[in-house]
Short mmCIF file of C-alpha atoms in Angstrom, two decimals:
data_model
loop_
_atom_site.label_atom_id
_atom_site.label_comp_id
_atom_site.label_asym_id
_atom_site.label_seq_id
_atom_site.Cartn_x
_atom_site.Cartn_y
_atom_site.Cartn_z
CA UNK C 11 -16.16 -23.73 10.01
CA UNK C 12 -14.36 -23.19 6.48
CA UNK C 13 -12.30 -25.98 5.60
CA UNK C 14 -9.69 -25.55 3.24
CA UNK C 15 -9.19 -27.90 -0.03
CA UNK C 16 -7.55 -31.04 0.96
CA UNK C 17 -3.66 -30.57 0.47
CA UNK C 18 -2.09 -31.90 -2.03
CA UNK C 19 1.15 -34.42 -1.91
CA UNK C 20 2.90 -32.37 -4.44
CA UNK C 21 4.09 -29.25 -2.14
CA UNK C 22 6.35 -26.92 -3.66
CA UNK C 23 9.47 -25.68 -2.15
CA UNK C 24 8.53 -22.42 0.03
CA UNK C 25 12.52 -21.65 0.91
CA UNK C 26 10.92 -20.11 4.24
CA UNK C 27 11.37 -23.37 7.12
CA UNK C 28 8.72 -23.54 9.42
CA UNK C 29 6.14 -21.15 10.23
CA UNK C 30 7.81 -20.68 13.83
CA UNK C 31 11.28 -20.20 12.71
CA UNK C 32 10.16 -17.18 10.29
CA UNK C 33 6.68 -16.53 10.30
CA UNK C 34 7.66 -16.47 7.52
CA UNK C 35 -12.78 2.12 -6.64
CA UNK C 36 -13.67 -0.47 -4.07
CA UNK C 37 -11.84 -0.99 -0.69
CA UNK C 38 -7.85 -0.40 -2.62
CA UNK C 39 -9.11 -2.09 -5.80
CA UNK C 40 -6.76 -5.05 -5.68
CA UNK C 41 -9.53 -7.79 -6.43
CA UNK C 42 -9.53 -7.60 -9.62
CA UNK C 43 -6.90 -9.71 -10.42
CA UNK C 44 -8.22 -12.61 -8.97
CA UNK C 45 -11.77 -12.03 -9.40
CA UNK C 46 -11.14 -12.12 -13.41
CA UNK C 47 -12.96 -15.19 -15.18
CA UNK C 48 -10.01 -17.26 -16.17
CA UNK C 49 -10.25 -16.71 -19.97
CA UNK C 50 -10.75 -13.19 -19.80
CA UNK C 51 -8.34 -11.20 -21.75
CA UNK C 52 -6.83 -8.88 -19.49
CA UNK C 53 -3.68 -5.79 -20.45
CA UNK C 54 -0.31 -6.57 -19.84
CA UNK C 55 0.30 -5.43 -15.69
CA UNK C 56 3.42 -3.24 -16.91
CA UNK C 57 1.59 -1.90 -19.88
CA UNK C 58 -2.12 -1.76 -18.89
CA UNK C 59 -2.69 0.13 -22.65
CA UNK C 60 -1.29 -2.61 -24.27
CA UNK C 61 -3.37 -4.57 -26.86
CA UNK C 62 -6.51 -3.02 -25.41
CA UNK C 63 -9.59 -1.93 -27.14
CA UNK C 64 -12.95 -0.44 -25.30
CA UNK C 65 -16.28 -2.08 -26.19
CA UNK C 66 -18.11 1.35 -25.86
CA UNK C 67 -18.34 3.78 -29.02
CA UNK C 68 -18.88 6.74 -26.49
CA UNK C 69 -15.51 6.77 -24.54
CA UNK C 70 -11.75 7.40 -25.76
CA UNK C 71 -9.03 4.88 -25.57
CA UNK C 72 -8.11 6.56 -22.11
CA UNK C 73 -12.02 6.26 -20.97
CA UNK C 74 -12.27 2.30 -21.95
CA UNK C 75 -8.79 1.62 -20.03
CA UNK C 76 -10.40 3.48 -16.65
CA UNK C 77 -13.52 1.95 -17.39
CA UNK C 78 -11.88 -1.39 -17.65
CA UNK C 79 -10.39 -0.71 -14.30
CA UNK C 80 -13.38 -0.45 -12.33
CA UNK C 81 -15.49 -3.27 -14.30
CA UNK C 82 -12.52 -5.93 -13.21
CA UNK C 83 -13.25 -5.20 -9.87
CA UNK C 84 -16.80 -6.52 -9.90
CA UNK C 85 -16.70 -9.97 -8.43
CA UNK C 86 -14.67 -9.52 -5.26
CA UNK C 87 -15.65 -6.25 -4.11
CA UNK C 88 -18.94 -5.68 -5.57
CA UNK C 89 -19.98 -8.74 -4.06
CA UNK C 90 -18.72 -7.96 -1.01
CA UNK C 91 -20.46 -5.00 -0.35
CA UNK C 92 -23.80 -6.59 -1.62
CA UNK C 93 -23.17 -8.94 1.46
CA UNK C 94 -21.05 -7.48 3.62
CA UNK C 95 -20.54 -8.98 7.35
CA UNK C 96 -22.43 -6.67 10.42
CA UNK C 97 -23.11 -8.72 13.55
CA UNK C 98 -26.69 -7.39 13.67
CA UNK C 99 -27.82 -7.12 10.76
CA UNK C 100 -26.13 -9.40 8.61
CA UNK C 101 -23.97 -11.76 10.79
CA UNK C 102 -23.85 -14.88 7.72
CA UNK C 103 -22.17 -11.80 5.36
CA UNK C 104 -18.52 -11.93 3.59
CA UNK C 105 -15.65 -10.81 6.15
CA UNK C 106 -13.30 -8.81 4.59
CA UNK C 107 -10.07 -9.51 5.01
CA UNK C 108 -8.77 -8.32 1.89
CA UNK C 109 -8.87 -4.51 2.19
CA UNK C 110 -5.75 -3.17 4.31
CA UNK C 111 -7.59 -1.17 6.69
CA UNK C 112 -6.84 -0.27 10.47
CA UNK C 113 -10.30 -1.03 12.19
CA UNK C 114 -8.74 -1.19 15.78
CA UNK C 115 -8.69 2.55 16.69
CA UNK C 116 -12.49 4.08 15.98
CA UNK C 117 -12.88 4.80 19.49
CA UNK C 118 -9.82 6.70 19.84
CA UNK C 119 -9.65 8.42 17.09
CA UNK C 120 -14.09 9.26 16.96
CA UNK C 121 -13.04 10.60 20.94
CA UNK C 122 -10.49 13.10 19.32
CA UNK C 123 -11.44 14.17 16.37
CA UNK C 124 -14.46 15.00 18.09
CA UNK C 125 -13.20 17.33 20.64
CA UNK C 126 -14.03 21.12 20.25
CA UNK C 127 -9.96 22.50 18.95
CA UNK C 128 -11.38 20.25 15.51
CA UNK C 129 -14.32 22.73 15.00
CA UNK C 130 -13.20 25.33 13.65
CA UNK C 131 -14.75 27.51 10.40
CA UNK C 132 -13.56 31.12 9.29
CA UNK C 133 -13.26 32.70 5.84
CA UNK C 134 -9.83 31.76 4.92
CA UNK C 135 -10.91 27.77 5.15
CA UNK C 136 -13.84 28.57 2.53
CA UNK C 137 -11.36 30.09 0.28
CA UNK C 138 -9.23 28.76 -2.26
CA UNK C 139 -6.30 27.71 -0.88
CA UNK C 140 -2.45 27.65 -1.77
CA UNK C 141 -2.99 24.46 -4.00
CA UNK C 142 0.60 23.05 -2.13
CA UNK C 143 -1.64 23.20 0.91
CA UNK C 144 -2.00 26.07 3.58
CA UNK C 145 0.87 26.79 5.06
CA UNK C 146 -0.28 26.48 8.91
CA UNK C 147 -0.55 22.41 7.73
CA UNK C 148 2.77 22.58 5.26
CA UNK C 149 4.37 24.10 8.66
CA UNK C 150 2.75 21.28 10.99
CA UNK C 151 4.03 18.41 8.99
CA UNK C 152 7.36 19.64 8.11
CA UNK C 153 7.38 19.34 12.43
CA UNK C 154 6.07 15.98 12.18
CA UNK C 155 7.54 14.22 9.62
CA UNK C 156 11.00 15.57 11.24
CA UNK C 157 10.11 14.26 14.12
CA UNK C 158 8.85 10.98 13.31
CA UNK C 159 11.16 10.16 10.50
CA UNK C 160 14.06 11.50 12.75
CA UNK C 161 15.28 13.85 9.93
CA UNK C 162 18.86 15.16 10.89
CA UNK C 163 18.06 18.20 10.44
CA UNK C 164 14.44 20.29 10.39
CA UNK C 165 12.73 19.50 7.09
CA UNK C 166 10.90 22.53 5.29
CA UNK C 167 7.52 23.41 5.15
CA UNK C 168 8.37 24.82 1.29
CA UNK C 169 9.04 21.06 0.33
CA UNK C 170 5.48 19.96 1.68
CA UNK C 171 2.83 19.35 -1.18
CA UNK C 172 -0.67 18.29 0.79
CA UNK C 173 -3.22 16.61 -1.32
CA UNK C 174 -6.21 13.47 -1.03
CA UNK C 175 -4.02 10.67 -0.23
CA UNK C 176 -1.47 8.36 -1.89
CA UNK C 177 -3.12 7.32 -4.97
CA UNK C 178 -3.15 11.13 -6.07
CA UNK C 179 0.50 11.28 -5.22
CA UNK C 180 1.56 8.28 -7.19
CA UNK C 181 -0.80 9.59 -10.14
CA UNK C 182 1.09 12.83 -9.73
CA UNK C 183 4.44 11.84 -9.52
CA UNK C 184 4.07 9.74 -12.43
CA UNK C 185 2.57 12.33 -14.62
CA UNK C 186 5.09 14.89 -13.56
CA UNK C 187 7.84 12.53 -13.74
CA UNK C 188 7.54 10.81 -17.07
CA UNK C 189 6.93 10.84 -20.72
CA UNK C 190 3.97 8.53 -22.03
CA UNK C 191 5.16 4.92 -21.81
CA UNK C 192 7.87 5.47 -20.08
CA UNK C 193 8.55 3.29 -16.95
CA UNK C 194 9.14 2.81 -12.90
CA UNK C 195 10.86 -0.04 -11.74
CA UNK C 196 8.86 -1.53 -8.80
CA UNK C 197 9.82 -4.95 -6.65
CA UNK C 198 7.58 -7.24 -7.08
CA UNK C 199 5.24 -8.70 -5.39
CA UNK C 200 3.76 -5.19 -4.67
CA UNK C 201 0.50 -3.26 -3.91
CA UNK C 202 -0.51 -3.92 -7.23
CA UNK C 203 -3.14 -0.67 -7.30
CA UNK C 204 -0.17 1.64 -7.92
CA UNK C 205 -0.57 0.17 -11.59
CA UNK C 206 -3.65 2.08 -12.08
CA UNK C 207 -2.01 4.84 -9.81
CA UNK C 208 0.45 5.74 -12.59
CA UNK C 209 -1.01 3.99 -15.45
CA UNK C 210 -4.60 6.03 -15.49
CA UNK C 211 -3.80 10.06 -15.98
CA UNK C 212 0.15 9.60 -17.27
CA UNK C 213 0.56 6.29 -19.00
CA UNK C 214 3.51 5.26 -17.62
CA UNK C 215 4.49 1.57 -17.20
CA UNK C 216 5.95 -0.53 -14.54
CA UNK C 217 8.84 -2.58 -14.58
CA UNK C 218 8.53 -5.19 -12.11
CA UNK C 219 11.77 -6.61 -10.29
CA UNK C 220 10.30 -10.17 -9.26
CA UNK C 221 11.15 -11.24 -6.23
CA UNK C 222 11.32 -15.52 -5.18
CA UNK C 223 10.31 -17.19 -1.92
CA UNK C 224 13.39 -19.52 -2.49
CA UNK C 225 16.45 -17.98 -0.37
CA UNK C 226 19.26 -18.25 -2.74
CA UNK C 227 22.66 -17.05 -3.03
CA UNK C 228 23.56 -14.19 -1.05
CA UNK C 229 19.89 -13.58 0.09
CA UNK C 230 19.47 -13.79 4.18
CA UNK C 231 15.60 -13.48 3.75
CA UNK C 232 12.29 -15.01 1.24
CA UNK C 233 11.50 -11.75 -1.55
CA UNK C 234 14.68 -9.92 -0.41
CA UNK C 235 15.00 -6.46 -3.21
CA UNK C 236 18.93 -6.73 -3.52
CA UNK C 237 20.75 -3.93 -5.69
CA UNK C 238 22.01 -7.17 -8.59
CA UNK C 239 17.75 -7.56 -8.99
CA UNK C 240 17.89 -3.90 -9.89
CA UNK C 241 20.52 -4.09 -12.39
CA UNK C 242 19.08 -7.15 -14.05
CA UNK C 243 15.46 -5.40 -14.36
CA UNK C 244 16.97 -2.28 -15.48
CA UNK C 245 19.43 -4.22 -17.99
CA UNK C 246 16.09 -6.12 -19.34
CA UNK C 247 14.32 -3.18 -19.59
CA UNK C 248 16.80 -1.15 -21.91
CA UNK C 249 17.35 -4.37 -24.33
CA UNK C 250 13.37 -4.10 -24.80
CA UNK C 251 13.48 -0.76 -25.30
CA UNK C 252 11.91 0.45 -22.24
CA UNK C 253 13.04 4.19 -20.89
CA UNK C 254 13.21 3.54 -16.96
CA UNK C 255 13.11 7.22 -15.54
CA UNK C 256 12.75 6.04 -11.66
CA UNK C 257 11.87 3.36 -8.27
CA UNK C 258 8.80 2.81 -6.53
CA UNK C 259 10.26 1.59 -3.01
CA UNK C 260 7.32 0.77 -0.61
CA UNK C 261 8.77 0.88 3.58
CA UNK C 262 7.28 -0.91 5.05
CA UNK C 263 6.32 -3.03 2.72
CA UNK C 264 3.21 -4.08 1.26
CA UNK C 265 2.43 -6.96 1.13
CA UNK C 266 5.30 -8.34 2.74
CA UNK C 267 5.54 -6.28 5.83
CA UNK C 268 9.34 -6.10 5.36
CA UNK C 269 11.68 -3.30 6.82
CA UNK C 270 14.85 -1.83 4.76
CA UNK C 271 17.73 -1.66 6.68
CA UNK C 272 19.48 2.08 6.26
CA UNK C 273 22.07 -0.32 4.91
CA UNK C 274 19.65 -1.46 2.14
CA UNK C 275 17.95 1.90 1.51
CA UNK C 276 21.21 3.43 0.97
CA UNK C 277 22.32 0.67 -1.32
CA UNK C 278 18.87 1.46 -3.75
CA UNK C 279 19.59 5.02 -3.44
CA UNK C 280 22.93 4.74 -4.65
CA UNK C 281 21.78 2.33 -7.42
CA UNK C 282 19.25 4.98 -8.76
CA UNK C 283 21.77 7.87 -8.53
CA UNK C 284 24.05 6.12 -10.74
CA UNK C 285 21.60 5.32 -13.63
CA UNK C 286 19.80 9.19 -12.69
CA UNK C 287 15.99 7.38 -11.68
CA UNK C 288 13.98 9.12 -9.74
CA UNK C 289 13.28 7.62 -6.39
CA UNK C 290 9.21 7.50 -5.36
CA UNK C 291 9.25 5.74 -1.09
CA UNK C 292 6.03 5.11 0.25
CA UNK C 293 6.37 5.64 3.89
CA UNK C 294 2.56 5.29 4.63
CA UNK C 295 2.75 2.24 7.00
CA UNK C 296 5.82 4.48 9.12
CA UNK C 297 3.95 4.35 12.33
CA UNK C 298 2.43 1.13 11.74
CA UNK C 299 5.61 -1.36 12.90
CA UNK C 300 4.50 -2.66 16.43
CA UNK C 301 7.24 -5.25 16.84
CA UNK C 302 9.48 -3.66 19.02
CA UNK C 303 12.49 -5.11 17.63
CA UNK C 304 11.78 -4.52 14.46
CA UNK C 305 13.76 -1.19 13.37
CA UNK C 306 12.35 0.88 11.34
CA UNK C 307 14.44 3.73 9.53
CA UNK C 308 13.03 6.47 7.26
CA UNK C 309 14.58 7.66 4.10
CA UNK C 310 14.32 10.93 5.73
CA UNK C 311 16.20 10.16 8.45
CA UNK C 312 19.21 9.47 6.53
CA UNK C 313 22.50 11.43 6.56
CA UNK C 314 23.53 12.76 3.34
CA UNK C 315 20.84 11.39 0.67
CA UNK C 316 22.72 10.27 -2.74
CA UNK C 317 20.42 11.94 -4.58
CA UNK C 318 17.88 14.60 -2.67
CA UNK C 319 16.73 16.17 -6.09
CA UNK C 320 15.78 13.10 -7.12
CA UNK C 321 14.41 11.69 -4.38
CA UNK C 322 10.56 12.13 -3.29
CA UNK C 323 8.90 10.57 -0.25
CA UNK C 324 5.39 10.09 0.65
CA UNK C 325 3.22 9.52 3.83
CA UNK C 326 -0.33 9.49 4.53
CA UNK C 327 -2.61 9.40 7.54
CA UNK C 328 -5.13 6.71 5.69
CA UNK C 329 -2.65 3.79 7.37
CA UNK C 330 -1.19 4.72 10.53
CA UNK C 331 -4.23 6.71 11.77
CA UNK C 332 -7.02 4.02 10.62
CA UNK C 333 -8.59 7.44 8.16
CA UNK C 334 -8.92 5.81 4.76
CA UNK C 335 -11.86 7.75 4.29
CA UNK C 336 -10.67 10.87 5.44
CA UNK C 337 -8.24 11.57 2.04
CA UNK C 338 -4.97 12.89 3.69
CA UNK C 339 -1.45 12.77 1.52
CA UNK C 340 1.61 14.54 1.62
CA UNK C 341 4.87 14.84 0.04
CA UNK C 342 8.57 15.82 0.86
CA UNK C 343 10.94 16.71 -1.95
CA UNK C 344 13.68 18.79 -2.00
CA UNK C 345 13.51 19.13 -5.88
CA UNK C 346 11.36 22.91 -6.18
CA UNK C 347 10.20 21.94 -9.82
CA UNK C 348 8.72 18.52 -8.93
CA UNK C 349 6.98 20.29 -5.61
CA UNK C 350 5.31 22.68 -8.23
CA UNK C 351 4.35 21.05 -10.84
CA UNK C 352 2.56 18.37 -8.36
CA UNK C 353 1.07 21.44 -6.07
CA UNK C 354 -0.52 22.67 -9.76
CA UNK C 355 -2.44 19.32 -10.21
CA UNK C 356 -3.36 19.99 -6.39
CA UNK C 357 -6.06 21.88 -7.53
CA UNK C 358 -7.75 18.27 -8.63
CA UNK C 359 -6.63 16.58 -5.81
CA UNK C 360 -6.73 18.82 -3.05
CA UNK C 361 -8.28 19.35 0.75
CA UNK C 362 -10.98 21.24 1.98
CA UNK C 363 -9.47 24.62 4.15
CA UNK C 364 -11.45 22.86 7.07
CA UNK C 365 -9.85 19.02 6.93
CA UNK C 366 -6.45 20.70 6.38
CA UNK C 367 -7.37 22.42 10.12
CA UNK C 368 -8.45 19.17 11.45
CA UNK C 369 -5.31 17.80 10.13
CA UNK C 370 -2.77 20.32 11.29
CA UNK C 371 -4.63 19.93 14.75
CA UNK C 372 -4.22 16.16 14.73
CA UNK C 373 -0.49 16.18 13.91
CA UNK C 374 0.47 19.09 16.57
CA UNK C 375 -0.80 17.08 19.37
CA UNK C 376 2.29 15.10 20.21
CA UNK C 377 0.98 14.12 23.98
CA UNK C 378 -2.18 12.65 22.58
CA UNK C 379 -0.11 10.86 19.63
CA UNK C 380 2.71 9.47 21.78
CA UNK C 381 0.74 9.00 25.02
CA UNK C 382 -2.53 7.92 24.01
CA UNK C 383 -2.69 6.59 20.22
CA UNK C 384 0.71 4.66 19.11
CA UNK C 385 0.97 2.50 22.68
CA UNK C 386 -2.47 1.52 22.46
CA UNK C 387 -2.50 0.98 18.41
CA UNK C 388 0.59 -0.95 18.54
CA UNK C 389 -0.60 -2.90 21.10
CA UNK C 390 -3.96 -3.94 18.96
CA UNK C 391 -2.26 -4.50 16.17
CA UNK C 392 0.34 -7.18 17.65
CA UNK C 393 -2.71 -8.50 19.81
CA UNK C 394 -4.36 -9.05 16.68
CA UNK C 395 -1.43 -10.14 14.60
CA UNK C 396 -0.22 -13.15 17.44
CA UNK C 397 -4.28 -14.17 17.50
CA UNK C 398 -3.30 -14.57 13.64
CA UNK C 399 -0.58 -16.18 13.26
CA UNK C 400 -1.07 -18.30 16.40
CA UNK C 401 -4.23 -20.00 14.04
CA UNK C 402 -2.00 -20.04 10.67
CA UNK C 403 0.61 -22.01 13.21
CA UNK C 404 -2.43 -24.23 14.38
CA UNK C 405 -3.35 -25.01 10.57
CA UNK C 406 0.04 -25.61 9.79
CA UNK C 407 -0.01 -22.63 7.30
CA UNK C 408 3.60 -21.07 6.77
CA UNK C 409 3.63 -17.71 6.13
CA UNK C 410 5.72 -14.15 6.31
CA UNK C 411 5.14 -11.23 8.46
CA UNK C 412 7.55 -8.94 9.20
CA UNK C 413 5.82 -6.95 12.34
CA UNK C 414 4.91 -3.90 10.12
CA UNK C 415 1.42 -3.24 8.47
CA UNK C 416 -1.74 -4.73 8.70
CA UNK C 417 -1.56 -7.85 6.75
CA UNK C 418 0.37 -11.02 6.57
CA UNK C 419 1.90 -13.00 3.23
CA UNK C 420 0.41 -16.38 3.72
CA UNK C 421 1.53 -19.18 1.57
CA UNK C 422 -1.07 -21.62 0.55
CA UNK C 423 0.64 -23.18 -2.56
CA UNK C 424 0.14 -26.32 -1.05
CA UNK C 425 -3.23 -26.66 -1.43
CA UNK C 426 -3.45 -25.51 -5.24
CA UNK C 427 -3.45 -28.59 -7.59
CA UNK C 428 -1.38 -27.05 -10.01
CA UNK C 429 0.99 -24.11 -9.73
CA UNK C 430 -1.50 -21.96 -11.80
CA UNK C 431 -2.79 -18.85 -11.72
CA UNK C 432 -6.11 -20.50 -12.54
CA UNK C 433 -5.60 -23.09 -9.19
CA UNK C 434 -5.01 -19.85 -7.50
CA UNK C 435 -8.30 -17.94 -8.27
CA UNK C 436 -10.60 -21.09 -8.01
CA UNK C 437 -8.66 -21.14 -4.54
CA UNK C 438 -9.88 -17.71 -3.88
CA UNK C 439 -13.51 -17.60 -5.26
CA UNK C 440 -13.73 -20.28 -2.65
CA UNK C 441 -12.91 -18.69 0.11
CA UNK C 442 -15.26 -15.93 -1.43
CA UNK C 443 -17.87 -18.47 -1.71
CA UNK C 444 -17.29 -19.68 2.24
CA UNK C 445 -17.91 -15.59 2.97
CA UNK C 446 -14.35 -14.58 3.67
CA UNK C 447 -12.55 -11.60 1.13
CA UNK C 448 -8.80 -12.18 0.57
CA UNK C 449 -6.16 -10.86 -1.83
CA UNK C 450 -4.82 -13.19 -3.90
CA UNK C 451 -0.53 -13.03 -4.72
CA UNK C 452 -1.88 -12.51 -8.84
CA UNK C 453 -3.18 -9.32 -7.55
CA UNK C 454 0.14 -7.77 -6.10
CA UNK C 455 2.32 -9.41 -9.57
CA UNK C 456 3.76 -12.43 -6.92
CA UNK C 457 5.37 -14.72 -9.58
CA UNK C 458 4.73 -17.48 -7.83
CA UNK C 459 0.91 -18.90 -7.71
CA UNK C 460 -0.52 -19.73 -3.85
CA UNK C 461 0.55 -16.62 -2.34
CA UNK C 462 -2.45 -14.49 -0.12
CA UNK C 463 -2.26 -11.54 1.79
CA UNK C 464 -4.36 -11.44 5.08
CA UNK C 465 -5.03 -8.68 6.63
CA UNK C 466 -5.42 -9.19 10.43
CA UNK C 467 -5.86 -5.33 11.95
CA UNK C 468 -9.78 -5.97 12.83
CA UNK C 469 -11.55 -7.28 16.26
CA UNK C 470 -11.75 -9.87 17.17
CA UNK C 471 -14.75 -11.51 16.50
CA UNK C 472 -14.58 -11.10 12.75
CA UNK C 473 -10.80 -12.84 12.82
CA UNK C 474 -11.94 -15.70 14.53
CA UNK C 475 -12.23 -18.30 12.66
CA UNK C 476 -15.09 -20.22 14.11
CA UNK C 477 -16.93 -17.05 14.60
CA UNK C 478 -20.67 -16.36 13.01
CA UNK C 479 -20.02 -15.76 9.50
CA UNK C 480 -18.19 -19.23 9.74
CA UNK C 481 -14.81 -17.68 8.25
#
């Protein structure tokens, strides 16, 4: 069994209590943070161009900052997939438990998608499509996201761009949205591959809006995003000379698993109308809250947004439907120009005619959805997430979960030596070393060293921690 370092009688402050009073590319490319050597020079994480040269003669600036990319990457998830855990054939191999991935549902989801309505082929899903998507699937997820996000009224298939997941969309949006060097704001910690998201094709920059574990002032919550954060990043960024032209909001949030209240979203939405930013949500973990009392409310379901020209929301099935692989994105936006001028970069990001039709299929079948797949995902997911944090409670490991998403924020400050960014990777190369892949806090720009995120949404016997891969 994988012990962790001894703790250390210096234990920082974690402003969260006691675990039980609040519990409290490769894979999505977040390893490379922490799987850095610790003198190796790395870009600024809000200006990935700055003070960066390539070492190859045969690529542009651009090509040496994407090549730099995926070389960080190498130790965590290279490794990992040079020994990656299978109970048959290599049952001593690295668990991941880094990559937030639903790996409860195959059987469901291999049952439907296998079932004759998905096979389907005729000449107008060979052909090029509308590059916003066909309009069959534009149609079918107008339906769903109304329904799902409880829109007040029906949303419009003519506001529905479809392209190959998330990352495209951010990529998109960014290049769409802003000049070169210009910036997003973005709450921090956060999934920190959205840096590369908008940093690769537009150059854009991130602001970050740190966030502290201490709860302070008017805070009710550990990393609560309150509107005075906003104004002090946004203030900051002007007297630097930074052009902030919108806000990444992430609901539910990763890593954190927090909710916004309506309360709350309306509060950032009114922020960003009153300084004209753009607002970019990331819905993708929408169907993904199993706590039933935790709330969850949609930007879409909102009366009356501040600003609907200005405001662009995103959902994917690569979360709540366990299809990473699969490449499924779409956005709503009410803003015409934005629509098009994302649907013309479809045509580099876009679906095959036939996984559109396997989509739209998938969507339409509400009794199968409701009935069959959310009762008995939701009930995997909190299965797996109490077998989780009933061992972190065990260890006496505090941590933060807020019952949405796969993962939970696990504070292990404790057992760093020093509150270092260095303590923090050794920490992680060894639980690499004892075959177990995490995501270090460096990796999502946490300010505060010690901070992992855990994902928990896989079977059992690769969470358990005394199981063969001795994790």
């Amino acid at each position: 069994m994988f012990t962790l370092p001894q703790e250390e009688s210096r234990a920082p402050a974690t402003g969260l209590g006691s675990a039980s009073t609040r519990d409290s590319n490769y894979g999505d490319g977040l390893e490379r943070e922490c799987s850095r050597k610790p003198d190796q020079k790395l870009p600024d994480p809000c200006d990935p161009t700055a003070m960066f040269s390539s070492n190859s003669s045969y690529l542009s600036s651009r090509g040496g900052i994407i090549k730099w990319f995926w070389d960080s990457a190498e130790e965590g998830y290279r490794t990992y997939h040079m020994d990656e855990y299978d109970e048959d054939k290599n049952p001593s191999g690295i668990i991941n438990l880094g990559t937030s991935e639903n790996k409860l549902c195959f059987d469901l989801l291999s049952r439907r998608l296998s079932q004759s309505d998905m096979l389907r082929v005729e000449p107008s899903l060979l052909q090029y499509p509308d590059w916003r998507g066909h309009l069959f699937l534009r149609e079918e997820v107008a339906r769903f996201l109304s329904f799902y996000c409880k829109s007040p009224v029906p949303l419009k298939p003519e506001n529905v761009v479809v392209l190959n997941g998330c990352a495209s969309l951010f990529s998109a949006l960014a290049t769409v949205l802003c000049e070169v060097g210009e910036a997003f704001l973005i709450p921090a910690p956060y999934y920190g591959a959205i840096t590369q998201h908008v940093c690769l094709y537009g150059n854009v920059r991130l602001v970050c809006v740190h966030l502290d574990s201490e709860v302070t002032g008017l805070d009710t919550r550990p990393f609560q995003l309150t509107v005075e954060k906003l104004e002090m990043a946004l203030q900051r960024a002007h007297s630097e000379g930074v052009k902030v032209k919108g806000l990444i909001l992430i609901n539910p949030h990763n890593p954190l698993g927090d909710i916004y209240s309506p309360g709350e979203l309306r509060d950032y939405l009114e922020f960003a109308k009153r300084h004209e930013l753009h607002v970019m949500v990331d819905e993708v973990y929408m169907l993904s809250v199993f706590e039933k009392s935790a709330a969850y409310c949609s930007v879409l379901s909102l009366e009356g947004l501040p600003d609907p020209q200005r405001t662009h929301v995103m959902w994917a099935t690569s979360k709540d439907f366990g299809m990473s692989g699969l490449r499924f994105g779409t956005l709503y936006t009410e803003n015409r120009d934005v629509a098009t001028a994302v649907a013309s970069l479809c045509r580099y990001h876009g679906l095959s005619g036939l996984v559109q039709y396997q989509m739209a299929q998938l969507l339409q079948d509400r009794d199968w959805i409701n009935q069959v797949y959310l009762p008995e995902n939701h009930a995997r997911l909190k299965a797996a997430h109490t077998y989780v944090t009933g061992e972190l409670r065990a260890l006496g490991i505090p941590f933060l979960s807020g019952g949405a998403g796969f993962f939970i924020w696990v504070d292990l400050r404790k057992y760093l030596p020093e509150a270092t960014f260095k303590e923090e990777m050794l920490l992680w190369r060894c639980f690499l070393d004892n075959k177990v892949l995490l995501s270090c806090g460096k990796t999502f720009e946490c300010k505060e060293p010690g901070w992992f995120r855990l994902v928990f949404s896989d079977k059992a016997h690769r969470l358990c921690l005394e199981g063969p891969a001795g994790a």
